[in-house]
XYZ file of C-alpha atoms in Angstrom:
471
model
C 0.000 0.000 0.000
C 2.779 2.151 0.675
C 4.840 1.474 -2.351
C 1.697 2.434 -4.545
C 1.738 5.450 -3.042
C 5.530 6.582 -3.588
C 4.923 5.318 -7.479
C 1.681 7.340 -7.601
C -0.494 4.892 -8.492
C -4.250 6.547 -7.065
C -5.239 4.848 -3.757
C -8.708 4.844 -2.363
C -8.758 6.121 1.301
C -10.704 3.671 3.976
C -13.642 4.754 5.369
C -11.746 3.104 8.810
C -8.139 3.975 9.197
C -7.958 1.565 11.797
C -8.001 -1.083 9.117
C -5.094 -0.318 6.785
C -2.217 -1.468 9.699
C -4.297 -4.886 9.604
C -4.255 -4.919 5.373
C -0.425 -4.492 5.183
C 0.158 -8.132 6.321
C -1.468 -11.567 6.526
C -1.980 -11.801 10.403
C -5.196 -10.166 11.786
C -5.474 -6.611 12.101
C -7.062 -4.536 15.430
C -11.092 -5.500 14.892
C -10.372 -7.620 11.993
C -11.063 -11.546 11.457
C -8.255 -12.996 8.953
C -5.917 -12.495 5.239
C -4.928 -8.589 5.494
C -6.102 -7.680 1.950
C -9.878 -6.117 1.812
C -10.761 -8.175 -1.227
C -10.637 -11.493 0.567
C -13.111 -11.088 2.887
C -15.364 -8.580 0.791
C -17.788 -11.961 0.444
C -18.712 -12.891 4.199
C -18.574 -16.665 4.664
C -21.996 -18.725 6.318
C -22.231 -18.559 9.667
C -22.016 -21.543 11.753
C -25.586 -21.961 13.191
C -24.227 -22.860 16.685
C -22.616 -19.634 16.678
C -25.557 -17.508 14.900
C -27.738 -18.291 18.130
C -25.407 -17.634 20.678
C -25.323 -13.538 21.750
C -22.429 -12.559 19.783
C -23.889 -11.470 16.584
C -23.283 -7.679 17.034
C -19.570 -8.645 17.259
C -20.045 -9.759 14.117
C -21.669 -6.687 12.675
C -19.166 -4.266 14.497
C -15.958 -5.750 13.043
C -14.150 -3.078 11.160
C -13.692 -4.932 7.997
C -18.032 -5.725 7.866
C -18.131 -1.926 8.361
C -16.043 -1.161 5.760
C -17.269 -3.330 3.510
C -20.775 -1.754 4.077
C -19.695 1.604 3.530
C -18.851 0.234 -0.078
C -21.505 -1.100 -0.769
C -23.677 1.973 0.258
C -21.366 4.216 -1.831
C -21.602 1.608 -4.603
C -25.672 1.920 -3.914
C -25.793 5.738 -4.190
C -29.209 6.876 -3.240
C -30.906 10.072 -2.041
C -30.198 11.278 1.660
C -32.788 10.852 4.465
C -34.557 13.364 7.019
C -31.286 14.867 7.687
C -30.007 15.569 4.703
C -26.478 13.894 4.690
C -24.846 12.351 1.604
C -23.009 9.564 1.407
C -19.599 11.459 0.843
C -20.206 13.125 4.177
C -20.047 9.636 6.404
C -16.921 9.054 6.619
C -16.430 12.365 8.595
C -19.214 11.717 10.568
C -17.966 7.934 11.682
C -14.432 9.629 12.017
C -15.986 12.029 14.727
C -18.803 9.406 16.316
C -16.912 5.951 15.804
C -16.740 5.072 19.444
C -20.139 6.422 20.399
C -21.892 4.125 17.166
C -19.931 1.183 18.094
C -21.289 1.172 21.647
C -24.607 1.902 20.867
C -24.378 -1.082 18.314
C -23.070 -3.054 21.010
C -25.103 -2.285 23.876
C -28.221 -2.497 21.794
C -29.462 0.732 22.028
C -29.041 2.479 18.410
C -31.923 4.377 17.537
C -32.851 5.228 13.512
C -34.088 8.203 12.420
C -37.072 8.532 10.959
C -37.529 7.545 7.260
C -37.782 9.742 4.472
C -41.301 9.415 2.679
C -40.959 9.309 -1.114
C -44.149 8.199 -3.185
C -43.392 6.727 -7.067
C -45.785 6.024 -9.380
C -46.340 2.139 -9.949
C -46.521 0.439 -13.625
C -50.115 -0.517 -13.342
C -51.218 2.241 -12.108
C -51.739 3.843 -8.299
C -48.535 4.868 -6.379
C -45.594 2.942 -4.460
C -44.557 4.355 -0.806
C -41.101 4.223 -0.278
C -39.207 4.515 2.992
C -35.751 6.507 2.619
C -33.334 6.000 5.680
C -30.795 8.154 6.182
C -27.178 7.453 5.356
C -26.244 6.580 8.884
C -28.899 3.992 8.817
C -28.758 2.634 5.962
C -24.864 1.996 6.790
C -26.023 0.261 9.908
C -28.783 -1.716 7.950
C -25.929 -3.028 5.124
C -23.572 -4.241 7.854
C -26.857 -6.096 9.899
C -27.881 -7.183 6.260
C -24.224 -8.606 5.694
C -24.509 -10.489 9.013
C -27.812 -11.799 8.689
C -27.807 -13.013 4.831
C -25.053 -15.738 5.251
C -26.887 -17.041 8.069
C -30.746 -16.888 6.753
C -30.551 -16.881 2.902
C -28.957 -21.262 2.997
C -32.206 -21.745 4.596
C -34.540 -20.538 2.383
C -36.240 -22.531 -0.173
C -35.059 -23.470 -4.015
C -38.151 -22.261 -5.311
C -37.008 -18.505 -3.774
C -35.739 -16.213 -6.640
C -35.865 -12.515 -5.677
C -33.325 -10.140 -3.885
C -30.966 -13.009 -3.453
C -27.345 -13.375 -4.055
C -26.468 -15.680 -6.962
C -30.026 -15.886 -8.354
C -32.181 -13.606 -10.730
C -35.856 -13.384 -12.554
C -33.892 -15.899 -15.025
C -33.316 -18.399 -13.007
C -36.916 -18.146 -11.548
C -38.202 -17.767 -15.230
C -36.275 -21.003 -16.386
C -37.412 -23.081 -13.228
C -41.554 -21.941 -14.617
C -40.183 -23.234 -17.856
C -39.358 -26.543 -17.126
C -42.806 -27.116 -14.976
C -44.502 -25.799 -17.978
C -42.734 -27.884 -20.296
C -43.478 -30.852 -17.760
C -47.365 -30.210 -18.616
C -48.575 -27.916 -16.378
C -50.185 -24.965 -18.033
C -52.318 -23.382 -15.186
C -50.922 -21.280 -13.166
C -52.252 -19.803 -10.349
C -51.226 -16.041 -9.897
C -51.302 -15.015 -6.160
C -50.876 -11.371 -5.830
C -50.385 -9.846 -2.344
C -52.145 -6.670 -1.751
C -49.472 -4.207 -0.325
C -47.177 -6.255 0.872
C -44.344 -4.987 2.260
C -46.589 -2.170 3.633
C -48.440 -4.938 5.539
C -46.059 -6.994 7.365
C -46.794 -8.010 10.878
C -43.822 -6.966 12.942
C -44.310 -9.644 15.209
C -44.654 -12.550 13.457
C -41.505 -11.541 11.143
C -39.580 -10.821 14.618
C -40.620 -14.398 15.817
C -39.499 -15.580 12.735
C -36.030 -13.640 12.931
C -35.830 -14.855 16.967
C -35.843 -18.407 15.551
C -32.530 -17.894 13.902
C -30.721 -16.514 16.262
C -30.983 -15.397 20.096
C -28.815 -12.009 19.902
C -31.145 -9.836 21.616
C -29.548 -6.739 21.232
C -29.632 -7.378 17.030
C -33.273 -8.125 17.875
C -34.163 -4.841 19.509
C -32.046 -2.845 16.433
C -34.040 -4.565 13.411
C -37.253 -3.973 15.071
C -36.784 -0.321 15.755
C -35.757 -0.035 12.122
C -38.880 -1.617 11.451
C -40.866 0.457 13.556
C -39.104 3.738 12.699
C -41.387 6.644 11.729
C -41.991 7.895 8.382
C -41.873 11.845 7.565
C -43.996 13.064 5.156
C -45.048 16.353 4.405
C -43.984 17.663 7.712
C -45.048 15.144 9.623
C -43.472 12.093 11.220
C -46.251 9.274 10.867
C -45.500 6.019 13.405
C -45.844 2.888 11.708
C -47.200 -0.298 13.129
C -46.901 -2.707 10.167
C -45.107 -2.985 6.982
C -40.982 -2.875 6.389
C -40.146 0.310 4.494
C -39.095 -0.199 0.759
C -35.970 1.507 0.463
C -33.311 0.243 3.073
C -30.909 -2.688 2.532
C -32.801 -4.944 5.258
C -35.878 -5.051 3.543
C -35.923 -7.649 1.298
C -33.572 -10.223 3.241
C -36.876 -9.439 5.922
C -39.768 -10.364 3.605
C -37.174 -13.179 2.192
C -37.507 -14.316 5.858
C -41.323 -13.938 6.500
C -42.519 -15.487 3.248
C -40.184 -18.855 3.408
C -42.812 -19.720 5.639
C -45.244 -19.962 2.468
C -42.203 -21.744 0.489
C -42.177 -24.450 3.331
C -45.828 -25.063 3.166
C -46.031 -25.075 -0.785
C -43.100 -27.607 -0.164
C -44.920 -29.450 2.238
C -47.695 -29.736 -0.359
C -44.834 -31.044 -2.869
C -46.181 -27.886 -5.469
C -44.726 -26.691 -7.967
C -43.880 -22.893 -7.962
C -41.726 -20.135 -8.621
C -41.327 -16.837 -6.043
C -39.681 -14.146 -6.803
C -40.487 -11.504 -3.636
C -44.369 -11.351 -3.370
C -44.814 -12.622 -6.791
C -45.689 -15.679 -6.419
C -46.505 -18.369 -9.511
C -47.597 -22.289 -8.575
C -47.905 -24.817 -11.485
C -50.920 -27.189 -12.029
C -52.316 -29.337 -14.312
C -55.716 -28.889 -14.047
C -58.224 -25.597 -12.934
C -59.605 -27.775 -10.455
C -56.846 -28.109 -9.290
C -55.853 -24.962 -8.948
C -58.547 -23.034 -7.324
C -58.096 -25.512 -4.378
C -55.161 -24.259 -4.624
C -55.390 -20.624 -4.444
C -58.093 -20.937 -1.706
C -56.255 -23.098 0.091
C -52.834 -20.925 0.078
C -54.806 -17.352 0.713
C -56.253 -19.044 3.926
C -52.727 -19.520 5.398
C -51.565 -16.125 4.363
C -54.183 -14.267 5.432
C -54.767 -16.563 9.098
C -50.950 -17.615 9.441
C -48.971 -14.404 8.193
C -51.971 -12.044 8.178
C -50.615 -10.822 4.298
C -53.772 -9.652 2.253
C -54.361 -11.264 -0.880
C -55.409 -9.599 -3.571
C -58.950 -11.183 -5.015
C -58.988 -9.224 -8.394
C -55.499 -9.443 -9.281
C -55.022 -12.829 -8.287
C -56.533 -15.587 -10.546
C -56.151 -19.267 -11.931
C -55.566 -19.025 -15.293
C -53.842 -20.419 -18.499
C -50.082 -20.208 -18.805
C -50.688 -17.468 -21.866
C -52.977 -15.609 -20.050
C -51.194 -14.207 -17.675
C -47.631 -12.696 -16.969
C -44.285 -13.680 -14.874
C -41.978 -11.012 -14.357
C -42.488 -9.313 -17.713
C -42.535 -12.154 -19.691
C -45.354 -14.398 -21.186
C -45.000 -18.478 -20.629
C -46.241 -20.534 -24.041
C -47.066 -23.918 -24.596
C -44.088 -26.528 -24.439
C -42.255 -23.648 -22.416
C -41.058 -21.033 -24.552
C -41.106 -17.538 -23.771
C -42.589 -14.788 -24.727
C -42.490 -10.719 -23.648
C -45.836 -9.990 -22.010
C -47.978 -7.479 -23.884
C -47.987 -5.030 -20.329
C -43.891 -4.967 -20.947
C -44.147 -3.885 -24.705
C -46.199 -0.838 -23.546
C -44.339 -0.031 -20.625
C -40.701 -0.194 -22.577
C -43.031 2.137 -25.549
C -43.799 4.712 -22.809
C -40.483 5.020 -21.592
C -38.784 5.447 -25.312
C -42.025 8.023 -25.405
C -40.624 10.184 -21.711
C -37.474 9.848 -23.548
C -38.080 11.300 -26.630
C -40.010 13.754 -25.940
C -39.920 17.065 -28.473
C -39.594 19.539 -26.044
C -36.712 17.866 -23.136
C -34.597 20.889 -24.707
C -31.891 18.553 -24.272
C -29.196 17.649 -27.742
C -29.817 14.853 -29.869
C -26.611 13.545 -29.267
C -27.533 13.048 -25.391
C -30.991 11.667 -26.102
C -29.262 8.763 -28.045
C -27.073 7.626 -24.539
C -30.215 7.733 -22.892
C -31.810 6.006 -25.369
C -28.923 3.347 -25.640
C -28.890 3.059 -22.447
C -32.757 1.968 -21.685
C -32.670 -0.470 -25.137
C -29.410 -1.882 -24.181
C -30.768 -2.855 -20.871
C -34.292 -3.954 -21.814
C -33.167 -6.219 -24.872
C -30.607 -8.001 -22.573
C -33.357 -8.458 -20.020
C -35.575 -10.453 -22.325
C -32.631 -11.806 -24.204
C -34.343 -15.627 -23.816
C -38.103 -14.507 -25.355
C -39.138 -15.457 -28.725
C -39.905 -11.712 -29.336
C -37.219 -10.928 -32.860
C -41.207 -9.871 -34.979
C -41.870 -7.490 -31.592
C -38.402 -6.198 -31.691
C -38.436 -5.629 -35.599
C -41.348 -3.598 -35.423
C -40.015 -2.041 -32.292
C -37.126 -0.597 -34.222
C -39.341 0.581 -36.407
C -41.017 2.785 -34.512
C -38.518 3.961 -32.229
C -36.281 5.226 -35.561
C -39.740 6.948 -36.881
C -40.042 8.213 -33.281
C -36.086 9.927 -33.393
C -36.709 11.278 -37.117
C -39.791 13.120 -35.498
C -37.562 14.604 -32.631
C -34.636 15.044 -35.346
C -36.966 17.181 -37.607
C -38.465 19.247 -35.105
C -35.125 20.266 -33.755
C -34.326 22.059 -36.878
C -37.969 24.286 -36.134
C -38.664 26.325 -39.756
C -38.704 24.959 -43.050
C -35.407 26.737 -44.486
C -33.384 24.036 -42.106
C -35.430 21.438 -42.284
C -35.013 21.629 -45.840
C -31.185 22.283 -45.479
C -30.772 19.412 -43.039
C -32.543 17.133 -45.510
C -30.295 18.145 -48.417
C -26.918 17.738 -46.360
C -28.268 14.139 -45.647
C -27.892 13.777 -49.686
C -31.718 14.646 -50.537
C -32.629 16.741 -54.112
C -33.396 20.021 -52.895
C -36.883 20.450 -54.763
C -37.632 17.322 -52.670
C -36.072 18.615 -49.803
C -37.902 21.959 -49.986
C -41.401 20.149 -51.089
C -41.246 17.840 -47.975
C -40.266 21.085 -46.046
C -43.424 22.971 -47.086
C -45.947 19.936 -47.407
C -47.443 21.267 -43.783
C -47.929 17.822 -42.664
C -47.419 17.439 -38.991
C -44.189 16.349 -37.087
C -45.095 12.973 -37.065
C -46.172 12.380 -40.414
C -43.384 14.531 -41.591
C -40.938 12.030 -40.164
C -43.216 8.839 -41.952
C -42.324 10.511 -45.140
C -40.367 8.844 -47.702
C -38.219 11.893 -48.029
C -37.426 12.023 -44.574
C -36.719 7.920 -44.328
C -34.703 8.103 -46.962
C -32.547 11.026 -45.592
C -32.546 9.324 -41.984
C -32.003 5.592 -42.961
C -31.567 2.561 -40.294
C -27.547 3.265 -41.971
C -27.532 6.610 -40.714
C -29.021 5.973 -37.223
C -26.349 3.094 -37.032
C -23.462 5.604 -37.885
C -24.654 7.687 -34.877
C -24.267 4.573 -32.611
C -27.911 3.823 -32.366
C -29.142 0.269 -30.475
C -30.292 -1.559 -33.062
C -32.767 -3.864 -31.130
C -32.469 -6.977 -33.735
C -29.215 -7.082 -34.010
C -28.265 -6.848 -30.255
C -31.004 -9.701 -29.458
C -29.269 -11.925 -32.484
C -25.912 -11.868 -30.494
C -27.778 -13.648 -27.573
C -29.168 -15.897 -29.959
C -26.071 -17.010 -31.724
């Protein structure tokens, strides 16, 4: 570490000081657990359960290197600051002045969070989403409990769990639906939770949580965090349910509470995917499944007292309904869900929009940067006839911002011409007084803007990128 700073080489301060005498050799540092260099214990290792339910978990989550490595991955996280304002650039000054005074109150069990910043977002299908911001302090605490806690709780959840944890994805869960399709079973039964996270019993999850391990003093930390108030508008609202969407610790928590309906769908030996509250179970028969459904919204609603929504959930054919933005066919192919078509359409549409004043040059990274993303994410759909006409429509869409970005018909009619258009076609499309989006459907103004030229300016050609994954 030294020698990289005598050649020059840049070198990334520690949030702790304390650590870097313990990284410049292979012995344990002062707080720290083994090898000296950070990126060898940046994954924390499964924790023996004899040891998770003795009292010594908080040693765990105060080790220097855990709260390093927290700090990292908060920075990594970004996000908006809490009640109090601070950013994430401004915590290592803070720890540097409070270090001893958070430590014991991690120890001792007596941190207190701050209230939670309330930030409403409108929701896909309509209606809005309440998030829970914690402040930067907190949400430092939360990542070190969070990198504590997974090791020990995520081994024990079930196969058939997908979402929020590490080394799985919405593929994995996607491919697991395939193969019960593809086994036969084309009705699914959709069980939608009504505001979930909003309504999670805080004392059933904390019985769940006290089965895992008998630290009291972690006990008394996660549920103040989950009964931490939420300011909005001015006013500091107490909650009494519900785990706040917007803090590390969240969905490790309603990992935790709905393994219990994992364990009883095993118990059933069903067939189902879950990925967070979305949960999909795989039958052969209707019959079947609305036994099913009435059978599994009894135990959440009398066992975990979760609400289930009537009109959202359903037993249905495998085509009629959606899984994570995707459509499952017949023999188990997939296909992109007509809701996801419209929802990646509106977003091109925010995107484009005429009047963002912004250059076309930085509309294009935005728009690269949304297609690049989406395509990969439904890289395994049979979608290449939705993604043709896609491409279609999204180079109409850019000719339509291009032309309107020139404003009166003397550059519009100079633009086209540069682009290697006759001028008296140039000037007739110019003056033809059609509107912008008709003016960029015009042959004149396709021929000038061709799928060549948008591919000179770097444009994501949606085809093309979804043929690499194919190949």
């Amino acid at each position: 570490m030294g020698a990289e700073r005598q050649q020059g080489r840049p070198y990334q301060r520690l949030l702790f000081p304390e650590l870097e005498e313990g990284l410049r050799h292979d012995g344990p540092g002062e707080g720290g657990t083994g090898p000296g260099t950070f990126e060898k214990q940046q994954t924390p290792t499964a924790l023996d359960p004899a040891r998770a339910l003795t009292e010594r978990l908080m040693e765990e989550v105060c080790q220097l290197n855990n709260l390093n490595q927290a700090y990292r991955r908060v920075k990594a996280n970004k996000g908006v600051p809490g009640v109090d304002g601070m950013t994430i650039d401004e915590l290592p000054t803070w720890f540097a002045a409070h270090e001893q005074e958070l430590l014991a109150a991690l120890r001792n069990g007596t941190y207190e969070p701050q209230p939670l910043r309330g930030v409403q977002i409108p929701k896909p299908g309509g209606g809005v989403r309440q998030l829970g911001i914690p402040t930067v302090i907190d949400r430092f605490v939360q990542q070190a409990l969070l990198q504590v806690l997974e090791p020990l709780l995520d081994p024990t959840f079930s196969a058939s769990s997908y979402g929020y944890r590490p080394g799985r994805g919405a593929h994995d869960a996607l491919a697991q639906a395939q193969t019960y399709v593809a086994e036969g079973r084309t009705i699914v039964v959709d069980i939608d939770l009504e505001k979930f996270f909003d309504r999670i019993n805080h004392d059933i999850l904390m019985a769940r949580l006290a089965r895992r391990t008998t630290d009291k003093r972690l006990l008394r930390i996660v549920r103040r965090f989950l009964e931490a108030g939420l300011m909005q508008d001015g006013v500091c609202v107490r909650r009494y349910e519900g785990t706040a969407q917007g803090g590390p610790l969240s969905p490790l928590l309603a990992n935790l509470l709905l393994d219990d309906l994992d364990k009883e769908l095993e118990r059933r030996s069903h067939r189902f995917c879950r990925y967070a509250d979305d949960c999909n179970v795989y039958v052969q028969s209707k019959a079947a499944g609305e036994r099913v459904l009435a059978s599994v919204t009894r135990f959440l609603e009398d066992v975990l007292h979760l609400r289930v929504n009537r009109e959202k959930s359903a037993v249905a054919y495998i085509e009629e309904r959606q899984f994570l933005g995707h459509r499952l066919l017949r023999g188990g192919r997939l296909g992109i869900a007509p809701k996801s078509l419209e929802r990646a359409k509106e977003r091109i549409r925010q995107i484009t929009r005429r009047n963002r004043g912004i250059g076309f040059d930085r509309l294009l990274r935005e728009l690269n940067s949304f297609l690049t993303g989406w395509v990969t994410y439904f890289r395994h759909a049979a979608c290449k006839r939705h993604l043709t006409a896609l491409d279609g429509w999204i180079r109409r869409k850019l000719r339509c911002v291009r032309l309107k970005h020139c404003k009166g018909t003397k550059t519009i009619a100079d633009f086209l011409i540069r682009l290697g258009v006759p001028a008296w076609t140039a000037w007739l499309t110019a003056r033809s007084g059609k509107g912008w989006w008709r003016l960029a459907g015009s042959p004149c103004a396709t021929h000038a803007m061709s799928d060549q030229w948008f591919c000179s300016l770097g444009l994501v050609q949606l085809v093309q990128r979804y043929a690499t994954f194919q190949a």
